[in-house]
Amino acid sequence: MGSLDKESYDILIIGAGLSGLSSLYNIRKRFPSWKVRVLEAGPSVGGTWYWNCYPGARFDSESISYQLTCDKELLQEWNWKESFAPQAETLRYIERFADKNNLRSDIQFNTTIASARWQDGQRSWLFTDSNGAEYTGRFFISCVGILSNPSTPNIPGIDNFKGQAFHTSRFPKDLVVSRDLAGKRVGVIGTGATGIQTITSIAKEPIIESLSVFQRNATWAAPLRNTEISEEQMKKYKDGYEAMFRYLAETPSGFLHKADPRKSSEVTHKERVALWEKLYEQPGFGKWLGNFSDTYTDREANRLYSDWMANKIRARVNDPLIAEKLVPKNHGFGTRRVPLESGYYDSFNNPKVHLVDIMENPIASVTEKGIVTTDGKAHDLDVLIFATGFDAITGSFSRIDWQSKSGRPLVGSSATEKGKKAIWVDHRPTTAFGILAPDMPNMFMVLGPHQPFGNVPRSIENAVEVVMGMLEHCHKNGFTYVEPTQRACDEWTEHVFECGKGALANEIDSWLTGVNTNVEGKSVRTVARYGGSVVEYRRRCEESKTFGFPGLIFD
Ligand code: NA7
C-alpha cells in the first residue's frame, strides 16, 4: 500500500480495467526487469465491469468476441455461459485473468490519482494520490477508460431528495432489486444503453410499486436475443477461436458483424426488407452493423431503415401515443451507439411503468419527495437512478490535475485558473495515433481519444501492441524520452477528421461526438474517436513502426 515516501517505477499504469490488465500482462512479458505498478481507484480489478453492476448490465457484443487473446490458456479454459454475458460473469472472467496471471501483486487498489506532473530534469512523471502519497514513473500508460467519469445533471434542488439516489455506475453493490425495491416508487432519468438495460430489468420485478422513466430524447434499440451456451457449443467455439480472432481483425470495428457490401439504393424494396427482417431475427449487432453499406452515410438509406425500425417499435407497444414517444426524432437509427434490448419496449405495456416525456415538460426541480416537471406535476419517488451517462473519453482524464512539460493542464478551457492554455481546449483532443498527446512526454494512452473503440477488447489489444512497440523502440535504443511533435499530432487529428467525413454519426450530439449537456465545455461537437476502419488504424500504426516512428521525438 502507498506510503508517503516517494515510490519510483520504470513504468506506472493508471487503471486496472481490461486496458490496465492487458498492459500489465504485456509489460511483464516483454520487459521482465522493469519495476511496474498499477494504481487503481477501485478496491478490485475490472474497471467498467467492476463499477457498472446496475440491474440488467450485460454485453451487447458476443461474449466469445470480448476476450483478451494474449492468454491462450485462459481462452481454452474459460466457458462462457451466455452468448451475451451479464456483468457478473464478465467480472468473474476479468478476475480470473488477473488471478491466473498473478497480476494483483503489482496492483495497488483504492488509490485515486489526484495530480500528475512532468518532471523534466528527472525525465519522469510525478503522481500524487488523494492521500498525498507520491509515485514517480519514467513512463506511464493511461488506462482510465472511456466511460468512467459518471455525469449527473445539475438540476435545481437535487441535493434535497430524501430518498435513495445514485448514478447507474455507482449502483449499490448490496442492493438486491427483488428485495430492496419491494413497494418502491423508482425513477430512472436517461434512456441510453444503460437506462434501457436498467429500466427493462426493474420493470420485470413484480414487487415494485411503480417505475417512472424520464426520457429526454428517445434512443433506437433493437433485440439482443441472448441465449445460453451449451457445453457442446462452447467446445465448437473454442475449436474455432483462431479463425474467429483472425476474422475479427479484418472487420471494420472488430465485431463479428460487417456491413452487407450492397448499397441500399441498389436493391429493391423487397430485397431491403428481406435483409432487415433477417438481421432483426438474429442475435447481436448485425441489425446495426450488418446493414447495407450506405446506411450510415446516406440520408435516404438511413431514413428508410429508420422508418422500418420505427414500425417495429410501434408493433410492440400497446399505447400508440407512448409508442410514438419511444421513436427517436432527433437522430436516425444507428447514428448513435445502438443499445440492444431484451424486452425494453414491452416494459411500457406494464401498467406500473410510466413514460415521462421531459422533452415536452422538462424537469423543473428535485424536491424532498421526488421530481417536479414544468407542467407542475409532482412525480413522487423513493429511489432515483441517474442513467445519465458519462463525461466520456476526454472526461476520464479531467479528474486528474495535470501539469504537462510546459506546465499546462491536459483538459480544460483556453483560459484556465493557472493562466495556461489547456492542451485539449474544451475537450477537443489532438493526439498522435490516439496513443500520445502533445507536450505530454512518456505518456501513452490505451483507449485514448482518436483511437477506434468498436469491440473494446480488440481495440485495447491493438493499442497495447502499439504502445509496446514504442516502448521496445525506447528499450532497444536506450531512449528515456518520447514525445510526439505538434505536427504529428495535427496530422493525426486531421486524418481522424478526414476519415470521419460523411458519417451521419458525426452530425449527431452524443458521447461519441464529445457532447454532454451536463459538462461545461462539451457543447460543441468534435471527432473524439477514430471513425475509420480498425484495419486502417492498425495499418497506419504498423507502417509508422516500420519506419522508426517518424513524427515522434526519441532521446
Ligand atoms: P448515454 O448513452 O450517454 O445516455 C445518457 C442518457 O441520459 C441519454 O438518454 C440522455 O438523454 C440522458 N441524459 C443525460 N443528461 C440528462 C439530463 N440532464 N436530463 C435528462 N436526461 C439526460 O449513456 P449510457 O450510460 O446509457 O451509455 C454509455 C455507453 O455505455 C453506451 O453507449 C455503451 O457503449 C455503454 P439525451 O439523449 O442526451 O437527450
Coordinates of C-alpha atoms and ligand atoms in Angstrom, one line a residue:
M1 CA 0.0 0.0 0.0
G2 CA 1.1 3.6 -0.6
S3 CA 3.4 5.2 1.9
L4 CA 4.1 8.8 2.0
D5 CA 7.7 8.0 0.7
K6 CA 8.0 8.6 -3.0
E7 CA 8.0 5.3 -4.8
S8 CA 9.8 5.1 -8.2
Y9 CA 8.9 2.8 -11.1
D10 CA 10.1 2.2 -14.6
I11 CA 6.5 2.4 -15.6
L12 CA 3.2 3.2 -14.0
I13 CA -0.2 2.2 -15.2
I14 CA -3.3 4.1 -14.2
G15 CA -6.3 1.8 -14.0
A16 CA -6.9 -1.9 -13.6
G17 CA -9.7 -2.5 -16.1
L18 CA -9.2 -4.5 -19.2
S19 CA -6.8 -1.9 -20.6
G20 CA -4.6 -1.8 -17.5
L21 CA -4.6 -5.5 -17.0
S22 CA -3.7 -6.1 -20.6
S23 CA -0.9 -3.5 -20.4
L24 CA 0.5 -5.0 -17.2
Y25 CA 0.4 -8.5 -18.7
N26 CA 2.4 -7.3 -21.7
I27 CA 4.9 -5.2 -19.7
R28 CA 5.7 -8.2 -17.6
K29 CA 6.2 -10.5 -20.6
R30 CA 8.3 -8.0 -22.6
F31 CA 10.2 -6.0 -20.0
P32 CA 10.6 -8.5 -17.2
S33 CA 13.3 -6.4 -15.5
W34 CA 11.1 -3.3 -15.3
K35 CA 9.6 -2.2 -12.0
V36 CA 5.9 -1.7 -12.7
R37 CA 2.9 -0.7 -10.7
V38 CA -0.7 -0.3 -11.5
L39 CA -2.6 2.4 -9.5
E40 CA -6.3 1.7 -9.3
A41 CA -9.0 3.8 -7.7
G42 CA -11.4 0.9 -7.0
P43 CA -10.9 -1.9 -4.5
S44 CA -10.6 -4.6 -7.2
V45 CA -9.9 -5.2 -10.8
G46 CA -12.4 -4.8 -13.6
G47 CA -12.8 -1.1 -14.2
T48 CA -16.1 -0.5 -16.1
W49 CA -17.2 -4.1 -15.3
Y50 CA -16.5 -3.6 -11.6
W51 CA -18.4 -0.3 -11.3
N52 CA -21.4 -0.9 -13.6
C53 CA -23.3 -3.5 -11.6
Y54 CA -26.7 -2.0 -12.2
P55 CA -29.5 -4.4 -12.9
G56 CA -29.5 -5.8 -16.4
A57 CA -25.9 -4.8 -17.2
R58 CA -24.5 -7.1 -19.8
F59 CA -22.6 -7.3 -23.1
D60 CA -24.2 -6.2 -26.4
S61 CA -21.2 -7.8 -28.1
E62 CA -20.9 -11.6 -28.3
S63 CA -19.1 -12.9 -25.2
I64 CA -16.7 -15.0 -27.2
S65 CA -15.5 -11.9 -29.2
Y66 CA -15.0 -9.9 -26.0
Q67 CA -11.9 -11.6 -24.6
L68 CA -8.2 -10.9 -24.3
T69 CA -6.3 -13.1 -26.7
C70 CA -2.9 -12.8 -25.0
D71 CA -3.6 -15.6 -22.6
K72 CA -4.3 -18.6 -24.9
E73 CA -4.7 -21.0 -22.0
L74 CA -7.4 -18.9 -20.5
L75 CA -9.2 -18.8 -23.8
Q76 CA -9.4 -22.6 -23.7
E77 CA -10.2 -22.7 -20.0
W78 CA -13.0 -20.2 -19.8
N79 CA -16.5 -21.4 -20.5
W80 CA -19.0 -18.6 -21.3
K81 CA -22.4 -19.4 -20.1
E82 CA -24.4 -16.9 -22.1
S83 CA -23.9 -15.6 -25.7
F84 CA -24.1 -12.0 -24.2
A85 CA -22.7 -12.3 -20.8
P86 CA -24.1 -10.4 -17.8
Q87 CA -21.9 -8.1 -15.8
A88 CA -21.2 -10.6 -13.0
E89 CA -19.9 -13.3 -15.5
T90 CA -17.7 -10.7 -17.2
L91 CA -16.3 -9.5 -14.0
R92 CA -15.5 -13.1 -13.0
Y93 CA -13.7 -13.6 -16.3
I94 CA -11.6 -10.5 -15.7
E95 CA -10.8 -11.5 -12.2
R96 CA -9.8 -15.0 -13.4
F97 CA -7.5 -13.3 -16.0
A98 CA -5.9 -11.2 -13.2
D99 CA -5.6 -14.1 -10.7
K100 CA -4.4 -16.7 -13.2
N101 CA -1.5 -14.4 -14.1
N102 CA -0.9 -13.2 -10.6
L103 CA -1.5 -9.6 -11.7
R104 CA -2.8 -8.3 -8.4
S105 CA 0.6 -8.4 -6.9
D106 CA 1.6 -5.4 -9.0
I107 CA -1.7 -3.5 -8.4
Q108 CA -2.3 -1.0 -5.7
F109 CA -6.0 -0.7 -5.1
N110 CA -8.0 2.2 -3.5
T111 CA -5.6 4.6 -4.9
T112 CA -7.1 7.6 -6.7
I113 CA -4.6 9.8 -8.6
A114 CA -5.3 13.4 -7.9
S115 CA -2.4 15.1 -9.8
A116 CA 0.3 14.3 -12.3
R117 CA 3.3 16.5 -13.1
W118 CA 6.0 16.0 -15.6
Q119 CA 9.5 16.5 -14.1
D120 CA 11.7 17.5 -16.9
G121 CA 15.0 17.2 -15.0
Q122 CA 14.3 13.6 -13.9
R123 CA 12.5 12.7 -17.1
S124 CA 9.7 11.2 -15.1
W125 CA 6.1 11.7 -14.1
L126 CA 5.3 12.5 -10.5
F127 CA 1.8 11.3 -9.4
T128 CA 0.2 12.2 -6.2
D129 CA -2.8 10.3 -4.9
S130 CA -5.7 11.6 -2.9
N131 CA -3.9 10.8 0.4
G132 CA -0.8 12.7 -0.6
A133 CA 1.3 9.7 -1.4
E134 CA 3.7 10.2 -4.3
Y135 CA 4.9 7.9 -7.1
T136 CA 7.2 8.5 -9.9
G137 CA 7.3 6.7 -13.2
R138 CA 9.7 7.1 -16.1
F139 CA 6.9 6.1 -18.4
F140 CA 3.2 5.7 -17.8
I141 CA 0.2 4.2 -19.5
S142 CA -3.1 5.8 -19.0
C143 CA -5.8 3.1 -18.8
V144 CA -8.5 5.3 -17.4
G145 CA -11.3 4.1 -19.6
I146 CA -13.6 5.9 -22.0
L147 CA -16.7 5.8 -19.8
S148 CA -15.5 6.0 -16.3
N149 CA -16.4 9.5 -15.1
P150 CA -20.1 9.5 -14.3
S151 CA -22.1 12.5 -15.3
T152 CA -25.2 13.7 -13.4
P153 CA -27.4 16.6 -14.3
N154 CA -27.3 19.8 -12.4
I155 CA -31.0 20.0 -11.5
P156 CA -32.1 22.6 -9.0
G157 CA -32.8 21.0 -5.6
I158 CA -31.0 17.8 -6.5
D159 CA -29.5 17.5 -3.0
N160 CA -32.9 17.9 -1.3
F161 CA -34.1 14.5 -2.3
K162 CA -34.7 12.4 0.8
G163 CA -34.9 9.0 -0.9
Q164 CA -32.0 7.0 -2.2
A165 CA -30.3 8.5 -5.3
F166 CA -27.3 7.2 -7.3
H167 CA -25.8 7.0 -10.7
T168 CA -26.0 3.6 -12.5
S169 CA -22.2 3.2 -12.4
R170 CA -22.4 3.6 -8.7
F171 CA -25.3 1.2 -8.2
P172 CA -25.0 0.0 -4.6
K173 CA -23.4 -3.5 -4.7
D174 CA -25.5 -4.7 -1.8
L175 CA -28.9 -3.5 -3.2
V176 CA -30.9 -6.6 -4.2
V177 CA -33.5 -5.4 -6.6
S178 CA -36.0 -8.2 -6.0
R179 CA -35.8 -7.5 -2.2
D180 CA -34.9 -3.9 -1.7
L181 CA -37.2 -2.3 -4.3
A182 CA -40.3 -4.0 -2.9
G183 CA -43.1 -1.5 -2.8
K184 CA -40.8 1.3 -4.0
R185 CA -41.5 4.1 -6.5
V186 CA -38.5 4.1 -8.7
G187 CA -37.5 6.8 -11.1
V188 CA -34.8 6.5 -13.9
I189 CA -33.5 9.5 -15.7
G190 CA -31.9 8.7 -19.1
T191 CA -32.7 6.2 -21.8
G192 CA -29.3 5.4 -23.4
A193 CA -27.8 1.9 -23.4
T194 CA -27.5 1.9 -19.6
G195 CA -31.0 3.3 -19.0
I196 CA -32.5 0.7 -21.3
Q197 CA -30.9 -2.2 -19.5
T198 CA -31.8 -0.8 -16.1
I199 CA -35.4 0.0 -17.0
T200 CA -36.0 -3.3 -18.6
S201 CA -34.7 -5.2 -15.7
I202 CA -36.5 -3.2 -13.0
A203 CA -39.8 -3.2 -14.9
K204 CA -39.7 -7.0 -14.8
E205 CA -39.7 -7.0 -11.0
P206 CA -43.3 -7.6 -9.8
I207 CA -42.5 -6.2 -6.4
I208 CA -42.0 -2.6 -7.4
E209 CA -44.8 -0.1 -6.8
S210 CA -44.0 1.9 -9.9
L211 CA -41.3 2.9 -12.4
S212 CA -41.2 6.3 -13.9
V213 CA -38.9 6.7 -16.9
F214 CA -37.8 10.3 -17.5
Q215 CA -36.9 10.4 -21.2
R216 CA -35.4 13.5 -22.9
N217 CA -34.5 12.0 -26.4
A218 CA -35.6 8.5 -27.2
T219 CA -32.9 6.1 -28.3
W220 CA -33.1 3.5 -31.0
A221 CA -32.8 0.0 -29.6
A222 CA -33.2 -3.4 -31.2
P223 CA -33.5 -7.0 -29.8
L224 CA -30.4 -8.6 -28.3
R225 CA -31.6 -12.2 -28.5
N226 CA -29.4 -13.6 -25.8
T227 CA -29.2 -17.4 -25.3
E228 CA -27.4 -19.9 -23.1
I229 CA -24.3 -21.5 -24.5
S230 CA -24.3 -25.3 -24.2
E231 CA -21.1 -27.3 -23.4
E232 CA -21.1 -28.7 -26.9
Q233 CA -21.4 -25.2 -28.5
M234 CA -18.7 -23.8 -26.3
K235 CA -16.3 -26.6 -27.4
K236 CA -17.1 -25.7 -31.1
Y237 CA -16.4 -22.0 -30.4
K238 CA -13.0 -22.9 -28.8
D239 CA -12.0 -25.0 -31.7
G240 CA -12.7 -22.1 -34.0
Y241 CA -11.1 -19.3 -31.9
E242 CA -8.1 -18.9 -34.1
A243 CA -10.2 -18.4 -37.2
M244 CA -12.7 -16.2 -35.3
F245 CA -10.0 -13.8 -34.0
R246 CA -8.5 -13.6 -37.5
Y247 CA -11.9 -12.6 -38.8
L248 CA -12.5 -10.0 -36.0
A249 CA -9.1 -8.4 -37.0
E250 CA -10.5 -7.9 -40.5
T251 CA -13.9 -6.4 -39.7
P252 CA -14.1 -2.5 -39.6
S253 CA -14.9 -2.3 -35.9
G254 CA -13.6 -5.7 -34.6
F255 CA -17.1 -7.2 -34.2
L256 CA -18.4 -10.5 -35.6
H257 CA -20.6 -8.4 -37.9
K258 CA -19.8 -6.5 -41.0
A259 CA -21.8 -4.5 -43.5
D260 CA -23.6 -6.0 -46.5
P261 CA -21.4 -4.7 -49.4
R262 CA -24.6 -3.7 -51.4
K263 CA -25.9 -0.2 -51.2
S264 CA -29.5 0.3 -50.0
S265 CA -30.3 2.2 -53.2
E266 CA -29.0 -0.7 -55.4
V267 CA -31.7 -3.2 -54.3
T268 CA -35.5 -3.3 -54.5
H269 CA -37.7 -2.6 -51.5
K270 CA -38.4 -6.3 -51.2
E271 CA -34.7 -7.1 -51.1
R272 CA -34.1 -4.4 -48.5
V273 CA -36.9 -5.7 -46.2
A274 CA -35.6 -9.3 -46.7
L275 CA -32.2 -8.3 -45.3
W276 CA -33.7 -6.2 -42.5
E277 CA -36.0 -8.9 -41.4
K278 CA -33.2 -11.5 -41.4
L279 CA -30.9 -9.2 -39.3
Y280 CA -33.7 -8.4 -36.9
E281 CA -34.2 -12.0 -36.1
Q282 CA -30.5 -12.7 -35.5
P283 CA -28.7 -12.1 -32.2
G284 CA -26.4 -9.2 -31.7
F285 CA -25.2 -6.1 -33.5
G286 CA -26.0 -7.4 -37.0
K287 CA -29.1 -5.2 -37.2
W288 CA -26.8 -2.2 -36.7
L289 CA -23.5 -3.2 -38.3
G290 CA -24.6 -5.9 -40.9
N291 CA -26.8 -3.5 -42.8
F292 CA -26.4 -2.1 -46.3
S293 CA -23.1 -0.4 -46.6
D294 CA -24.5 3.2 -47.1
T295 CA -27.0 3.0 -44.2
Y296 CA -24.9 5.4 -42.0
T297 CA -23.6 7.7 -44.7
D298 CA -26.6 8.2 -47.0
R299 CA -29.5 10.1 -45.6
E300 CA -32.2 8.4 -47.7
A301 CA -30.8 4.9 -46.9
N302 CA -30.8 5.8 -43.2
R303 CA -34.3 7.2 -43.4
L304 CA -35.7 4.1 -45.0
Y305 CA -34.2 1.8 -42.4
S306 CA -35.2 4.1 -39.5
D307 CA -38.8 4.2 -40.8
W308 CA -38.8 0.4 -40.9
M309 CA -37.4 0.2 -37.4
A310 CA -39.9 2.7 -36.1
N311 CA -42.7 0.3 -37.2
K312 CA -41.0 -2.5 -35.2
I313 CA -41.2 -0.3 -32.1
R314 CA -44.8 0.6 -32.8
A315 CA -45.8 -3.0 -33.2
R316 CA -44.5 -3.8 -29.7
V317 CA -46.1 -1.0 -27.6
N318 CA -49.8 -1.2 -27.0
D319 CA -50.5 2.6 -26.4
P320 CA -49.9 4.3 -29.8
L321 CA -49.1 7.7 -28.0
I322 CA -46.4 6.0 -25.9
A323 CA -45.1 4.1 -28.9
E324 CA -44.7 7.4 -30.8
K325 CA -42.7 8.9 -28.0
L326 CA -40.4 6.0 -28.0
V327 CA -39.5 6.5 -31.6
P328 CA -36.4 8.8 -31.8
K329 CA -37.0 12.1 -33.5
N330 CA -33.6 13.8 -33.3
H331 CA -31.4 11.1 -35.0
G332 CA -31.6 8.3 -37.4
F333 CA -31.2 4.6 -36.5
G334 CA -27.5 3.7 -35.8
T335 CA -26.1 7.2 -35.8
R336 CA -25.7 6.8 -32.0
R337 CA -24.4 3.7 -30.3
V338 CA -27.4 1.2 -30.7
P339 CA -28.3 -0.4 -27.4
L340 CA -29.6 -4.0 -27.7
E341 CA -32.6 -4.8 -25.5
S342 CA -34.4 -7.8 -24.1
G343 CA -37.9 -6.5 -23.6
Y344 CA -37.4 -2.8 -23.3
Y345 CA -40.3 -1.7 -25.5
D346 CA -42.6 -4.3 -23.9
S347 CA -41.8 -2.7 -20.5
F348 CA -44.2 0.1 -21.5
N349 CA -47.1 -2.3 -21.7
N350 CA -46.7 -2.8 -18.0
P351 CA -49.2 -0.6 -16.1
K352 CA -46.6 0.1 -13.4
V353 CA -44.2 1.7 -15.9
H354 CA -44.8 5.4 -16.8
L355 CA -43.0 7.3 -19.5
V356 CA -42.4 10.9 -18.6
D357 CA -41.6 13.0 -21.6
I358 CA -39.1 15.6 -20.3
M359 CA -38.6 17.0 -23.7
E360 CA -42.2 18.2 -23.6
N361 CA -42.2 19.0 -19.9
P362 CA -38.6 19.3 -18.6
I363 CA -37.6 18.6 -15.1
A364 CA -38.1 21.8 -13.1
S365 CA -36.7 20.7 -9.8
V366 CA -36.0 17.9 -7.4
T367 CA -37.7 18.1 -4.1
E368 CA -37.6 16.1 -0.9
K369 CA -40.2 13.8 -2.4
G370 CA -39.2 13.4 -6.0
I371 CA -39.2 15.2 -9.3
V372 CA -41.4 18.1 -10.4
T373 CA -41.8 18.7 -14.1
T374 CA -42.5 22.1 -15.7
D375 CA -46.2 21.3 -16.2
G376 CA -46.4 21.4 -12.4
K377 CA -46.7 17.6 -12.0
A378 CA -45.1 16.0 -9.0
H379 CA -43.6 12.6 -9.5
D380 CA -43.1 11.2 -6.0
L381 CA -40.2 8.7 -5.7
D382 CA -38.4 6.5 -3.2
V383 CA -35.4 5.8 -5.4
L384 CA -33.9 8.0 -8.1
I385 CA -31.5 6.4 -10.6
F386 CA -29.3 8.6 -12.9
A387 CA -28.7 6.7 -16.1
T388 CA -27.4 9.9 -17.5
G389 CA -24.1 8.6 -19.0
F390 CA -20.6 9.8 -18.6
D391 CA -18.2 12.6 -19.2
A392 CA -16.8 10.3 -21.8
I393 CA -13.4 9.9 -23.5
T394 CA -11.6 13.2 -22.6
G395 CA -13.7 13.4 -19.4
S396 CA -11.9 10.4 -18.0
F397 CA -8.8 12.5 -17.9
S398 CA -10.4 15.5 -16.3
R399 CA -10.4 14.2 -12.7
I400 CA -6.6 14.4 -12.6
D401 CA -4.8 17.8 -12.2
W402 CA -2.2 17.6 -15.0
Q403 CA 0.9 19.6 -15.5
S404 CA 2.5 18.9 -18.8
K405 CA 6.1 19.6 -19.9
S406 CA 5.3 23.3 -20.2
G407 CA 3.0 23.3 -17.1
R408 CA -0.3 23.1 -18.9
P409 CA -3.4 21.2 -17.9
L410 CA -4.4 18.4 -20.3
V411 CA -8.1 19.1 -20.4
G412 CA -9.8 22.5 -19.8
S413 CA -10.8 25.7 -21.3
S414 CA -8.4 28.1 -23.0
A415 CA -8.2 30.4 -20.0
T416 CA -7.6 28.2 -17.0
E417 CA -7.1 29.3 -13.4
K418 CA -3.4 28.9 -13.7
G419 CA -3.4 31.1 -16.8
K420 CA -2.1 28.3 -19.1
K421 CA -4.0 27.1 -22.1
A422 CA -5.1 23.5 -21.9
I423 CA -3.7 21.0 -24.3
W424 CA -7.2 19.8 -25.2
V425 CA -9.1 23.1 -25.1
D426 CA -12.8 22.5 -24.4
H427 CA -12.3 18.7 -24.6
R428 CA -11.1 18.9 -28.2
P429 CA -8.3 16.3 -28.4
T430 CA -5.2 16.4 -30.5
T431 CA -3.2 13.2 -30.5
A432 CA -0.8 11.0 -32.4
F433 CA -2.4 7.7 -33.1
G434 CA -4.7 8.3 -30.1
I435 CA -1.7 7.0 -28.2
L436 CA 0.3 10.1 -27.5
A437 CA -0.6 13.7 -26.8
P438 CA 1.5 16.9 -27.4
D439 CA 3.5 18.3 -24.6
M440 CA 2.9 15.1 -22.6
P441 CA 6.2 13.1 -22.9
N442 CA 6.4 9.5 -21.9
M443 CA 2.6 9.2 -21.6
F444 CA 0.8 6.5 -23.6
M445 CA -2.9 6.1 -23.8
V446 CA -4.9 2.9 -24.2
L447 CA -8.4 3.7 -25.4
G448 CA -7.5 7.4 -25.6
P449 CA -9.4 9.8 -27.8
H450 CA -8.8 9.3 -31.5
Q451 CA -8.5 5.6 -31.2
P452 CA -11.1 3.2 -32.6
F453 CA -13.4 1.9 -30.0
G454 CA -15.7 -0.7 -31.6
N455 CA -15.3 -4.0 -30.0
V456 CA -13.4 -2.7 -26.9
P457 CA -11.1 -5.7 -26.1
R458 CA -10.0 -5.8 -29.8
S459 CA -9.2 -2.0 -29.7
I460 CA -7.4 -2.4 -26.3
E461 CA -5.2 -5.2 -27.7
N462 CA -4.4 -3.1 -30.8
A463 CA -3.5 -0.1 -28.7
V464 CA -1.4 -2.1 -26.2
E465 CA 0.5 -3.5 -29.2
V466 CA 1.3 0.0 -30.5
V467 CA 2.4 1.1 -27.0
M468 CA 4.6 -2.0 -26.6
G469 CA 6.2 -1.2 -30.0
M470 CA 7.1 2.3 -28.9
L471 CA 8.4 1.1 -25.5
E472 CA 10.5 -1.6 -27.2
H473 CA 12.0 1.1 -29.5
C474 CA 13.0 3.1 -26.4
H475 CA 14.3 0.0 -24.6
K476 CA 16.4 -1.3 -27.6
N477 CA 17.9 2.1 -28.2
G478 CA 18.3 3.3 -24.6
F479 CA 15.9 6.1 -25.0
T480 CA 14.3 7.5 -21.9
Y481 CA 12.2 10.1 -23.6
V482 CA 9.4 10.0 -26.2
E483 CA 7.2 12.9 -27.3
P484 CA 5.1 13.4 -30.5
T485 CA 5.8 16.6 -32.5
Q486 CA 2.9 19.1 -32.7
R487 CA 2.9 18.4 -36.4
A488 CA 2.5 14.7 -35.9
C489 CA -0.4 15.3 -33.6
D490 CA -2.0 17.8 -36.0
E491 CA -1.6 15.4 -38.9
W492 CA -3.2 12.5 -37.0
T493 CA -6.0 14.8 -35.8
E494 CA -6.6 15.9 -39.4
H495 CA -6.7 12.2 -40.5
V496 CA -9.2 11.4 -37.8
F497 CA -11.5 14.2 -39.0
E498 CA -10.9 13.1 -42.6
C499 CA -12.0 9.5 -42.1
G500 CA -15.0 10.6 -40.1
K501 CA -16.3 12.7 -43.0
G502 CA -19.6 11.6 -44.4
A503 CA -20.5 9.6 -41.3
L504 CA -24.0 10.7 -40.2
A505 CA -22.9 9.8 -36.6
N506 CA -20.6 12.8 -36.6
E507 CA -23.6 15.1 -37.2
I508 CA -25.4 14.0 -34.0
D509 CA -24.8 15.0 -30.4
S510 CA -23.7 12.0 -28.4
W511 CA -20.8 11.0 -26.2
L512 CA -19.1 9.8 -29.3
T513 CA -19.0 13.3 -30.7
G514 CA -17.9 14.7 -27.4
V515 CA -21.2 16.4 -26.5
N516 CA -22.6 16.3 -23.0
T517 CA -25.1 18.8 -21.7
N518 CA -24.1 18.2 -18.1
V519 CA -20.4 19.1 -18.7
E520 CA -19.0 22.6 -19.1
G521 CA -17.1 22.9 -22.4
K522 CA -18.8 20.0 -24.0
S523 CA -21.4 21.7 -26.0
V524 CA -19.7 21.7 -29.4
R525 CA -19.3 18.5 -31.4
T526 CA -15.8 17.2 -32.2
V527 CA -14.5 14.0 -33.6
A528 CA -13.4 12.3 -30.4
R529 CA -12.8 8.8 -31.7
Y530 CA -11.3 7.2 -34.7
G531 CA -14.2 6.6 -37.0
G532 CA -12.2 4.9 -39.8
S533 CA -11.7 1.1 -40.0
V534 CA -9.7 -0.6 -37.4
V535 CA -7.8 -2.4 -40.2
E536 CA -6.7 1.0 -41.5
Y537 CA -5.8 2.2 -37.9
R538 CA -3.6 -0.8 -37.4
R539 CA -2.0 -0.5 -40.9
R540 CA -1.0 3.1 -40.1
C541 CA 0.4 2.2 -36.7
E542 CA 2.4 -0.7 -38.2
E543 CA 3.7 1.5 -41.0
S544 CA 4.9 4.1 -38.5
K545 CA 6.7 1.4 -36.5
T546 CA 8.4 0.0 -39.7
F547 CA 9.7 3.5 -40.5
G548 CA 11.0 4.1 -37.0
F549 CA 8.1 6.2 -35.8
P550 CA 8.5 9.4 -37.8
G551 CA 7.0 12.3 -36.1
L552 CA 8.0 11.1 -32.6
I553 CA 11.0 12.6 -30.8
F554 CA 13.0 9.9 -29.0
D555 CA 16.0 10.8 -26.9
Ligands
NA7_1 P1 -25.6 7.7 -22.8 O1 -25.7 6.9 -24.0 O2 -24.8 9.0 -22.9 O3 -27.1 8.1 -22.4 C1 -27.4 9.0 -21.4 C2 -28.9 9.2 -21.3 O4 -29.1 10.1 -20.3 C3 -29.5 9.8 -22.6 O5 -30.8 9.2 -22.7 C4 -29.6 11.3 -22.3 O6 -30.6 12.0 -23.0 C5 -29.9 11.2 -20.8 N1 -29.5 12.4 -20.1 C6 -28.2 12.9 -19.9 N2 -28.3 14.1 -19.2 C7 -29.6 14.3 -19.0 C8 -30.2 15.4 -18.4 N3 -29.5 16.4 -17.8 N4 -31.6 15.4 -18.3 C9 -32.2 14.4 -18.8 N5 -31.7 13.3 -19.5 C10 -30.3 13.3 -19.5 O7 -25.0 6.9 -21.5 P2 -25.2 5.4 -21.2 O8 -24.6 5.2 -19.8 O9 -26.6 5.0 -21.4 O10 -24.4 4.6 -22.2 C11 -23.0 5.0 -22.4 C12 -22.3 3.8 -23.1 O11 -22.1 2.8 -22.2 C13 -23.1 3.2 -24.3 O12 -23.0 3.9 -25.5 C14 -22.5 1.8 -24.3 O13 -21.3 1.9 -25.1 C15 -22.2 1.5 -22.9 P3 -30.2 12.7 -24.4 O14 -30.3 11.6 -25.4 O15 -28.9 13.3 -24.3 O16 -31.3 13.7 -24.6

